[in-house]
Coordinates of N, CA, C and O in Angstrom, one line a residue:
M1 N 5.8 -8.3 6.3 CA 6.2 -7.7 7.6 C 6.8 -8.8 8.4 O 6.3 -10.0 8.8
G2 N 8.1 -8.7 8.8 CA 8.9 -9.8 9.6 C 8.4 -9.7 11.0 O 7.7 -8.8 11.6
G3 N 8.9 -10.6 11.9 CA 8.4 -10.6 13.3 C 9.3 -9.9 14.1 O 9.2 -10.1 15.4
R4 N 10.2 -9.2 13.7 CA 11.2 -8.3 14.4 C 10.5 -7.2 15.1 O 10.0 -6.3 14.2
S5 N 10.7 -6.9 16.3 CA 10.1 -5.6 16.9 C 11.3 -4.4 16.8 O 12.5 -4.8 16.8
P6 N 10.7 -3.3 16.7 CA 11.6 -2.1 16.7 C 12.3 -2.1 18.0 O 11.8 -2.5 19.1
S7 N 13.5 -1.5 18.1 CA 14.4 -1.3 19.2 C 13.7 -0.3 20.0 O 13.0 0.6 19.7
P8 N 13.8 -0.3 21.4 CA 13.3 0.6 22.2 C 13.6 2.0 22.0 O 13.0 3.0 22.2
S9 N 14.9 2.3 21.5 CA 15.4 3.6 21.3 C 14.6 4.1 20.0 O 14.2 5.3 19.8
I10 N 14.2 3.4 19.1 CA 13.4 3.7 17.9 C 12.2 4.1 18.3 O 11.4 4.9 17.9
L11 N 11.6 3.2 19.4 CA 10.2 3.4 19.8 C 10.1 4.8 20.5 O 9.1 5.4 20.4
A12 N 11.1 4.9 21.4 CA 11.1 6.2 22.1 C 11.2 7.5 21.2 O 10.5 8.5 21.2
A13 N 12.1 7.3 20.3 CA 12.2 8.6 19.3 C 10.9 8.7 18.5 O 10.6 9.9 18.4
T14 N 10.2 7.7 18.1 CA 9.0 7.8 17.4 C 8.1 8.4 18.3 O 7.1 9.3 17.9
F15 N 8.0 8.0 19.7 CA 7.0 8.5 20.4 C 7.3 10.1 20.6 O 6.3 10.9 20.6
F16 N 8.5 10.7 20.8 CA 8.9 12.0 20.9 C 8.4 12.7 19.6 O 8.0 14.0 19.7
V17 N 8.7 12.2 18.6 CA 8.3 12.8 17.1 C 7.0 12.9 17.1 O 6.5 14.1 16.7
T18 N 6.2 12.0 17.3 CA 4.9 12.0 17.3 C 4.1 12.8 18.3 O 3.4 13.7 18.0
L19 N 4.8 13.0 19.4 CA 4.4 13.9 20.5 C 4.5 15.4 20.1 O 3.8 16.2 20.1
S20 N 5.7 15.5 19.4 CA 6.0 17.0 18.9 C 5.1 17.2 17.7 O 4.5 18.3 17.7
L21 N 4.7 16.4 16.9 CA 3.8 16.7 15.8 C 2.5 16.9 16.4 O 1.7 17.8 15.9
L22 N 2.0 16.2 17.4 CA 0.7 16.2 17.7 C 0.5 17.6 18.6 O -0.5 18.1 18.6
L23 N 1.7 18.0 19.2 CA 1.4 19.3 20.1 C 1.7 20.4 19.1 O 1.7 21.6 19.8
A24 N 2.2 20.4 18.0 CA 2.6 21.6 17.2 C 1.3 22.1 16.4 O 0.3 21.5 16.2
S25 N 1.3 23.4 16.3 CA 0.3 24.1 15.5 C 0.7 24.3 14.1 O 1.8 24.1 13.6
C26 N -0.2 24.8 13.2 CA 0.1 25.3 12.0 C 0.6 26.8 11.6 O 0.7 27.1 10.4
S27 N 0.7 27.5 12.7 CA 1.3 28.6 12.5 C 2.8 28.8 12.2 O 3.5 28.0 12.8
R28 N 3.2 29.8 11.5 CA 4.8 30.1 11.3 C 4.9 31.4 11.9 O 6.0 32.0 11.3
A29 N 4.3 32.1 12.8 CA 4.6 33.4 13.2 C 6.0 33.3 13.8 O 6.3 32.4 14.6
S30 N 6.7 34.4 13.7 CA 8.0 34.6 14.3 C 7.8 35.5 15.4 O 7.1 36.5 15.4
V31 N 8.7 35.2 16.4 CA 8.8 36.1 17.6 C 10.1 36.7 17.9 O 11.1 35.8 17.7
Q32 N 10.3 37.8 18.2 CA 11.5 38.4 18.3 C 12.0 38.0 19.7 O 11.2 37.9 20.7
P33 N 13.3 38.0 20.0 CA 13.9 37.8 21.4 C 13.4 39.0 22.4 O 13.3 40.1 21.9
Q34 N 13.1 38.5 23.5 CA 12.9 39.4 24.7 C 14.2 40.2 25.3 O 15.2 39.3 25.2
A35 N 14.0 41.1 25.9 CA 15.2 41.7 26.8 C 15.4 40.9 27.9 O 14.7 40.0 28.3
P36 N 16.8 40.7 28.4 CA 16.8 39.8 29.4 C 15.9 40.2 30.7 O 15.6 41.4 30.8
V37 N 15.6 39.1 31.5 CA 14.7 39.2 32.6 C 15.5 38.8 33.8 O 16.5 37.9 33.8
Q38 N 15.0 39.3 35.1 CA 15.5 38.7 36.2 C 14.9 37.5 36.6 O 13.7 37.2 36.3
S39 N 15.8 36.6 37.0 CA 15.2 35.3 37.3 C 14.3 35.4 38.6 O 14.6 36.1 39.4
P40 N 13.4 34.2 38.7 CA 12.6 34.5 40.0 C 13.5 34.3 41.2 O 14.4 33.5 41.2
S41 N 13.0 34.7 42.5 CA 13.6 34.6 43.5 C 13.2 33.5 44.4 O 12.0 33.4 44.6
S42 N 14.0 32.7 44.8 CA 13.5 31.7 45.7 C 13.1 32.0 47.1 O 12.6 31.3 47.8
E43 N 13.5 33.4 47.5 CA 13.0 33.9 48.6 C 11.6 34.1 48.8 O 10.9 34.1 49.9
S44 N 10.8 34.2 47.7 CA 9.5 34.5 47.7 C 8.7 33.3 47.8 O 7.5 33.3 48.0
E45 N 9.3 32.0 47.9 CA 8.5 30.9 48.1 C 9.2 29.9 49.0 O 10.4 30.3 49.5
P46 N 8.4 29.2 49.8 CA 9.0 28.2 50.7 C 10.3 27.5 50.2 O 10.2 27.1 49.0
A47 N 11.2 27.1 51.0 CA 12.4 26.4 50.5 C 11.8 25.1 49.9 O 12.5 24.6 48.9
S48 N 10.9 24.4 50.3 CA 10.6 23.1 49.7 C 9.9 23.3 48.4 O 9.9 22.2 47.8
E49 N 9.4 24.3 48.0 CA 8.8 24.7 46.7 C 10.0 25.0 45.7 O 9.8 24.9 44.4
S50 N 11.1 25.4 46.1 CA 12.3 26.0 45.2 C 13.1 24.7 44.7 O 13.6 23.8 45.5
L51 N 13.2 24.7 43.4 CA 14.2 23.7 42.9 C 15.2 24.3 42.1 O 15.9 23.8 41.2
T52 N 15.6 25.6 42.4 CA 16.5 26.3 41.9 C 17.9 25.9 42.2 O 18.2 26.0 43.5
A53 N 18.7 25.7 41.3 CA 20.1 25.5 41.8 C 21.0 26.8 42.0 O 20.2 27.8 42.0
D54 N 22.1 26.7 42.5 CA 23.0 27.9 42.8 C 23.5 28.5 41.5 O 24.6 28.1 41.1
F55 N 22.6 29.2 40.9 CA 23.0 30.1 39.9 C 22.9 31.7 40.1 O 22.3 31.8 41.0
P56 N 23.5 32.4 39.2 CA 23.3 33.9 39.3 C 22.0 34.3 39.6 O 21.2 33.6 38.9
A57 N 21.8 35.5 40.2 CA 20.4 36.0 40.4 C 19.9 36.3 39.0 O 18.7 36.5 38.8
D58 N 20.7 37.1 38.2 CA 20.3 37.4 36.8 C 20.7 36.5 35.8 O 21.9 36.2 35.5
I59 N 19.7 35.9 35.1 CA 20.1 35.0 34.0 C 19.4 35.7 32.7 O 18.2 35.9 32.5
P60 N 20.4 36.0 31.9 CA 19.5 36.7 30.7 C 18.7 35.7 29.9 O 19.1 34.6 29.6
V61 N 17.6 36.1 29.5 CA 16.6 35.4 28.6 C 16.4 35.9 27.4 O 16.2 37.1 27.2
D62 N 16.7 35.1 26.4 CA 16.3 35.6 24.9 C 14.9 35.5 24.6 O 14.5 36.4 23.9
Y63 N 14.2 34.4 25.2 CA 12.7 34.3 24.7 C 11.9 34.1 26.1 O 12.1 33.0 26.7
D64 N 11.2 34.9 26.4 CA 10.4 34.8 27.7 C 9.0 34.4 27.3 O 8.4 35.3 27.1
L65 N 8.7 33.3 27.2 CA 7.3 32.7 26.8 C 6.4 33.1 27.9 O 5.0 33.1 27.7
T66 N 6.7 33.3 29.1 CA 5.9 33.8 30.3 C 5.1 35.0 30.0 O 4.1 35.3 30.6
K67 N 5.7 36.0 29.2 CA 5.3 37.3 29.0 C 4.2 37.3 27.7 O 3.8 38.3 27.2
M68 N 4.1 36.1 27.0 CA 3.4 36.0 25.7 C 1.9 35.4 25.9 O 1.9 34.7 27.0
N69 N 1.1 36.0 25.0 CA -0.2 35.4 25.3 C -0.2 33.9 24.6 O 0.9 33.5 24.0
A70 N -1.1 33.2 25.0 CA -1.4 31.8 24.6 C -0.9 31.5 23.2 O -0.3 30.5 22.8
N71 N -1.4 32.2 22.3 CA -1.3 32.0 20.8 C 0.1 32.3 20.3 O 0.7 31.6 19.5
M72 N 0.8 33.3 21.0 CA 2.0 33.6 20.5 C 3.0 32.4 21.2 O 4.0 32.0 20.5
V73 N 2.8 31.9 22.3 CA 3.5 30.7 22.9 C 3.4 29.5 21.8 O 4.4 28.9 21.5
Y74 N 2.1 29.3 21.6 CA 1.9 28.1 20.6 C 2.7 28.4 19.4 O 3.3 27.4 19.1
A75 N 2.9 29.5 18.8 CA 3.6 29.8 17.5 C 5.1 29.6 17.8 O 5.9 29.0 17.0
Q76 N 5.5 30.2 18.9 CA 7.0 30.0 19.2 C 7.4 28.6 19.4 O 8.5 28.1 18.9
V77 N 6.8 27.8 20.2 CA 7.1 26.3 20.4 C 7.0 25.7 19.1 O 7.9 24.9 18.8
F78 N 6.0 26.0 18.4 CA 6.0 25.5 16.9 C 7.3 25.8 16.1 O 7.9 24.9 15.4
N79 N 7.6 27.0 16.2 CA 8.9 27.5 15.3 C 10.1 26.7 15.9 O 10.9 26.3 15.2
L80 N 10.1 26.5 17.3 CA 11.2 25.5 17.7 C 11.2 24.1 17.1 O 12.3 23.6 16.9
M81 N 10.1 23.6 16.9 CA 10.0 22.3 16.4 C 10.2 22.3 14.8 O 11.0 21.3 14.2
L82 N 9.8 23.5 14.1 CA 10.1 23.5 12.8 C 11.4 24.0 12.3 O 12.0 23.4 11.4
E83 N 12.0 24.9 12.9 CA 13.5 25.4 12.7 C 14.4 25.4 13.9 O 14.7 26.5 14.3
P84 N 14.6 24.2 14.4 CA 15.4 24.2 15.8 C 16.7 24.9 15.7 O 17.1 25.6 16.7
Q85 N 17.3 24.8 14.6 CA 18.7 25.4 14.6 C 18.8 26.9 14.7 O 19.7 27.4 15.3
K86 N 17.7 27.6 14.4 CA 17.5 29.1 14.5 C 17.6 29.5 16.2 O 17.8 30.7 16.3
F87 N 17.4 28.6 17.0 CA 17.2 28.8 18.4 C 18.3 28.3 19.1 O 18.2 28.4 20.3
E88 N 19.1 27.4 18.6 CA 20.4 26.9 19.3 C 21.0 27.8 20.3 O 21.4 28.8 19.9
N89 N 21.2 27.3 21.6 CA 21.8 28.0 22.5 C 21.0 29.2 22.9 O 21.9 30.2 23.8
S90 N 19.8 29.5 22.4 CA 19.1 30.7 23.1 C 18.4 30.0 24.5 O 18.2 29.0 24.5
T91 N 18.3 31.2 25.2 CA 17.8 30.9 26.6 C 16.3 31.4 26.6 O 15.9 32.2 26.2
F92 N 15.6 30.2 27.1 CA 14.0 30.3 27.2 C 13.4 30.3 28.5 O 14.1 29.6 29.5
K93 N 12.6 31.1 28.9 CA 11.7 30.9 30.0 C 10.3 30.6 29.7 O 9.7 31.2 29.1
I94 N 9.9 29.4 30.4 CA 8.8 28.9 30.1 C 8.0 28.3 31.4 O 8.6 28.1 32.3
Q95 N 6.7 28.4 31.3 CA 5.8 28.2 32.5 C 4.7 27.1 31.9 O 4.3 27.5 30.7
G96 N 4.5 26.1 32.7 CA 3.4 25.2 32.3 C 3.4 24.2 33.3 O 3.8 24.2 34.4
S97 N 2.7 23.0 32.7 CA 2.6 21.7 33.6 C 3.8 20.8 33.4 O 4.0 20.4 32.5
F98 N 4.2 20.3 34.7 CA 5.3 19.3 34.8 C 4.8 17.9 34.3 O 3.6 17.5 34.7
I99 N 5.4 17.3 33.4 CA 5.2 15.7 33.2 C 6.5 15.0 33.0 O 7.6 15.7 32.9
K100 N 6.4 13.7 33.3 CA 7.4 12.8 33.4 C 7.2 11.6 32.7 O 6.1 11.2 32.8
A101 N 7.9 11.0 31.7 CA 7.8 9.8 30.9 C 9.2 9.1 31.2 O 10.2 9.6 31.8
N102 N 9.2 7.8 30.7 CA 10.4 7.0 30.8 C 11.0 7.0 29.3 O 10.3 6.8 28.3
G103 N 12.5 7.2 29.4 CA 13.1 7.4 28.1 C 13.5 5.8 27.6 O 13.0 4.9 28.3
P104 N 13.9 5.8 26.6 CA 14.2 4.5 25.8 C 15.0 3.5 26.8 O 14.9 2.2 26.6
K105 N 15.8 3.9 27.6 CA 16.6 3.0 28.7 C 16.0 3.0 30.0 O 16.8 2.7 31.0
G106 N 14.7 3.5 30.1 CA 14.0 3.7 31.4 C 14.5 4.7 32.2 O 13.9 5.0 33.3
Q107 N 15.2 5.6 31.8 CA 15.5 7.0 32.5 C 14.4 8.0 32.3 O 13.7 7.9 31.5
P108 N 14.2 8.8 33.4 CA 13.2 9.6 33.4 C 13.4 10.7 32.5 O 14.7 11.2 32.1
V109 N 12.3 11.2 31.8 CA 12.3 12.3 30.7 C 11.4 13.3 31.3 O 10.2 12.9 31.5
Y110 N 11.8 14.6 31.4 CA 10.8 15.6 32.0 C 10.5 16.6 30.9 O 11.3 16.9 29.9
A111 N 9.3 17.1 30.9 CA 8.9 18.3 30.0 C 8.0 19.1 30.7 O 7.2 18.7 31.7
V112 N 7.9 20.3 30.1 CA 6.9 21.3 30.6 C 5.9 21.5 29.4 O 6.3 21.6 28.3
I113 N 4.7 21.3 29.8 CA 3.6 21.4 28.7 C 2.8 22.6 28.9 O 2.5 23.1 30.0
I114 N 2.6 23.3 27.7 CA 1.9 24.5 27.6 C 0.5 24.4 26.8 O 0.5 23.7 25.8
K115 N -0.4 24.7 27.6 CA -1.8 24.8 26.8 C -2.0 25.9 26.0 O -1.6 27.1 26.4
D116 N -2.8 25.8 24.9 CA -3.0 27.0 24.1 C -4.2 27.6 24.4 O -4.8 27.2 25.5
A117 N -4.7 28.9 23.8 CA -5.7 29.7 24.3 C -7.0 28.8 24.3 O -7.7 29.2 25.3
L118 N -7.2 27.8 23.6 CA -8.5 27.0 23.5 C -8.4 25.8 24.2 O -9.1 25.1 24.5
A119 N -7.3 25.6 24.8 CA -6.9 24.3 25.6 C -7.2 23.1 24.7 O -7.5 22.0 25.3
C120 N -7.0 23.1 23.6 CA -7.4 22.1 22.6 C -6.0 21.3 22.2 O -5.9 20.2 22.0
C121 N -4.9 22.1 22.0 CA -3.7 21.7 21.4 C -2.6 22.0 22.3 O -2.0 23.1 22.2
Q122 N -2.2 21.0 23.2 CA -0.9 21.4 24.1 C 0.4 21.1 23.4 O 0.5 20.3 22.3
Q123 N 1.4 21.7 23.8 CA 2.6 21.7 23.2 C 3.5 21.5 24.4 O 3.3 21.8 25.6
G124 N 4.7 20.8 24.3 CA 5.6 20.7 25.3 C 7.1 20.8 24.9 O 7.4 20.6 23.7
L125 N 8.0 21.0 25.9 CA 9.2 21.0 25.7 C 10.1 20.2 26.7 O 9.7 20.4 27.9
E126 N 10.8 19.3 26.3 CA 11.6 18.4 27.1 C 12.6 19.3 27.8 O 13.2 20.3 27.2
F127 N 13.0 19.0 29.1 CA 14.1 19.8 29.8 C 14.8 18.8 30.5 O 14.4 17.7 31.1
I128 N 16.1 19.1 30.9 CA 17.0 18.3 31.6 C 17.5 19.0 32.8 O 17.8 20.0 33.0
W129 N 17.0 18.3 34.0 CA 17.3 18.7 35.4 C 17.5 17.7 36.4 O 16.7 16.7 36.2
D130 N 18.4 17.9 37.4 CA 18.5 16.8 38.2 C 17.7 17.2 39.4 O 18.1 18.1 40.3
F131 N 16.6 16.5 39.8 CA 15.9 16.9 40.8 C 16.2 16.3 42.1 O 15.6 16.5 43.1
A132 N 17.2 15.4 42.3 CA 17.8 14.8 43.3 C 16.6 14.4 44.3 O 16.5 14.5 45.3
G133 N 15.7 13.6 43.6 CA 14.6 12.9 44.3 C 13.4 13.6 44.7 O 12.5 13.2 45.4
A134 N 13.3 15.0 44.5 CA 12.3 15.9 44.8 C 11.6 16.4 43.6 O 11.5 17.7 43.4
E135 N 11.1 15.5 42.7 CA 10.4 15.8 41.5 C 9.1 16.7 41.9 O 8.3 16.2 42.9
P136 N 8.6 17.6 41.1 CA 7.3 18.1 41.3 C 6.3 17.0 41.0 O 6.5 15.9 40.4
Q137 N 5.0 17.2 41.3 CA 3.9 16.2 41.2 C 3.5 16.5 39.7 O 3.7 17.5 39.0
I138 N 3.0 15.4 39.0 CA 2.5 15.5 37.7 C 1.6 16.4 37.5 O 0.7 16.6 38.4
E139 N 1.7 17.3 36.4 CA 0.8 18.4 36.2 C 0.8 19.6 37.1 O 0.1 20.6 37.0
Q140 N 1.8 19.6 38.0 CA 2.1 20.7 38.9 C 2.7 22.0 38.0 O 3.4 21.5 37.1
E141 N 2.3 22.9 38.3 CA 2.9 24.2 37.6 C 4.2 24.5 37.8 O 4.6 24.6 39.0
I142 N 5.1 24.7 36.9 CA 6.5 24.9 37.0 C 7.0 26.0 36.1 O 6.3 26.3 35.1
L143 N 8.1 26.4 36.5 CA 8.8 27.7 35.6 C 10.1 27.2 35.3 O 10.8 26.5 36.1
V144 N 10.4 27.0 34.0 CA 11.8 26.6 33.7 C 12.5 27.4 32.9 O 12.0 28.3 32.2
I145 N 13.9 27.9 33.2 CA 14.8 28.7 32.4 C 16.0 27.9 32.0 O 16.5 27.1 32.8
G146 N 16.2 27.9 30.6 CA 17.3 27.0 30.3 C 17.5 27.3 28.8 O 16.9 27.9 28.0
K147 N 18.9 26.7 28.4 CA 19.4 26.8 27.0 C 18.7 25.8 26.2 O 18.7 24.6 26.4
Y148 N 18.3 26.3 24.8 CA 17.8 25.2 24.0 C 18.9 24.7 23.2 O 19.9 25.3 22.8
T149 N 19.0 23.3 23.3 CA 20.1 22.4 23.1 C 19.7 21.6 22.0 O 18.7 20.9 22.0
L150 N 20.6 21.4 20.9 CA 20.3 20.5 19.7 C 21.4 19.4 19.9 O 22.6 19.7 20.1
T151 N 21.0 18.2 20.0 CA 22.0 17.0 19.8 C 21.5 16.0 18.9 O 20.4 16.0 18.4
T152 N 22.2 14.9 18.6 CA 21.8 13.8 17.8 C 22.1 12.6 18.6 O 23.2 12.4 19.3
T153 N 21.2 11.7 18.7 CA 21.1 10.5 19.3 C 22.3 9.4 18.6 O 22.6 9.8 17.5
P154 N 22.7 8.5 19.3 CA 23.6 7.4 18.6 C 22.8 7.0 17.3 O 23.6 6.4 16.5
D155 N 21.6 6.9 17.4 CA 20.8 6.3 16.2 C 20.8 7.4 15.1 O 20.2 7.0 14.0
G156 N 21.3 8.5 15.2 CA 21.3 9.6 14.1 C 19.9 10.4 14.3 O 19.7 11.1 13.3
L157 N 19.0 10.3 15.3 CA 17.9 11.0 15.3 C 18.3 12.4 16.2 O 18.9 12.5 17.1
D158 N 17.5 13.6 15.7 CA 17.6 14.7 16.5 C 16.9 14.8 17.8 O 16.0 14.1 18.0
H159 N 17.7 15.2 18.8 CA 17.1 15.3 20.3 C 17.3 16.8 20.6 O 18.6 17.3 20.8
N160 N 16.2 17.5 20.7 CA 16.2 18.9 21.3 C 15.6 19.1 22.5 O 14.5 18.4 22.9
Y161 N 16.1 19.9 23.4 CA 15.7 20.0 24.9 C 16.2 21.3 25.3 O 17.2 21.9 24.9
L162 N 15.7 21.6 26.5 CA 16.0 22.8 27.2 C 17.1 22.1 28.2 O 16.8 21.3 29.1
A163 N 18.4 22.7 28.4 CA 19.4 22.4 29.5 C 18.9 23.4 30.6 O 19.4 24.6 30.4
A164 N 18.2 23.0 31.5 CA 17.6 23.8 32.4 C 18.7 24.4 33.6 O 19.6 23.7 34.0
Q165 N 18.5 25.8 33.7 CA 19.4 26.4 34.8 C 18.7 26.6 35.9 O 19.1 26.8 37.1
I166 N 17.3 26.8 35.7 CA 16.3 27.0 36.8 C 15.2 26.2 36.6 O 14.6 26.0 35.4
C167 N 14.7 25.5 37.7 CA 13.4 24.8 37.5 C 12.7 25.1 39.1 O 13.2 24.8 40.0
Q168 N 11.7 25.8 38.8 CA 10.9 26.3 40.1 C 9.4 25.7 40.1 O 8.8 25.9 39.1
V169 N 9.0 25.2 41.2 CA 7.6 24.9 41.4 C 6.9 26.1 41.7 O 7.4 26.9 42.5
L170 N 5.8 26.5 41.2 CA 4.9 27.6 41.2 C 3.8 27.3 42.4 O 3.5 26.3 42.3
P171 N 3.6 28.4 43.1 CA 2.5 28.1 44.0 C 1.1 27.9 43.3 O 0.9 28.4 42.2
H172 N 0.2 27.3 44.0 CA -0.9 27.0 43.5 C -2.0 28.2 43.2 O -2.0 29.1 43.7

């Protein structure tokens, strides 16, 4: 083994792959798309709690994970990790705890973490959103609606995330 250290982008990719594997279950249950739902209204929350951009009131959602029980959410997120191409450009609605990490170049990386029924095996989805300096607190409950996007990094690694259309902090 040489004395050369792996590049930061390789370390970040390894971190996210490891995180994905640790957070994934062994289920291959399939979930059918949900009918479109109405997005949450920012009128029901104080303005300081809303992180919603100026988007139409109705955003069609293909998979509403907020309507599924914990086991089905666990299976659905596992399916995303296992066969991401089947879900490309699908719109997801997801609720969970906000987390923030640093990407390979020091940029913030955001994810919503979902706990399973036994609270033993957490899963998460990265999402991209411009908080404009008003990020939620770590582990604060949030709702994210966004398109599942597949890309490849310059290093040739797969990078999957939700391109968020709505990000809203939920009341305690």
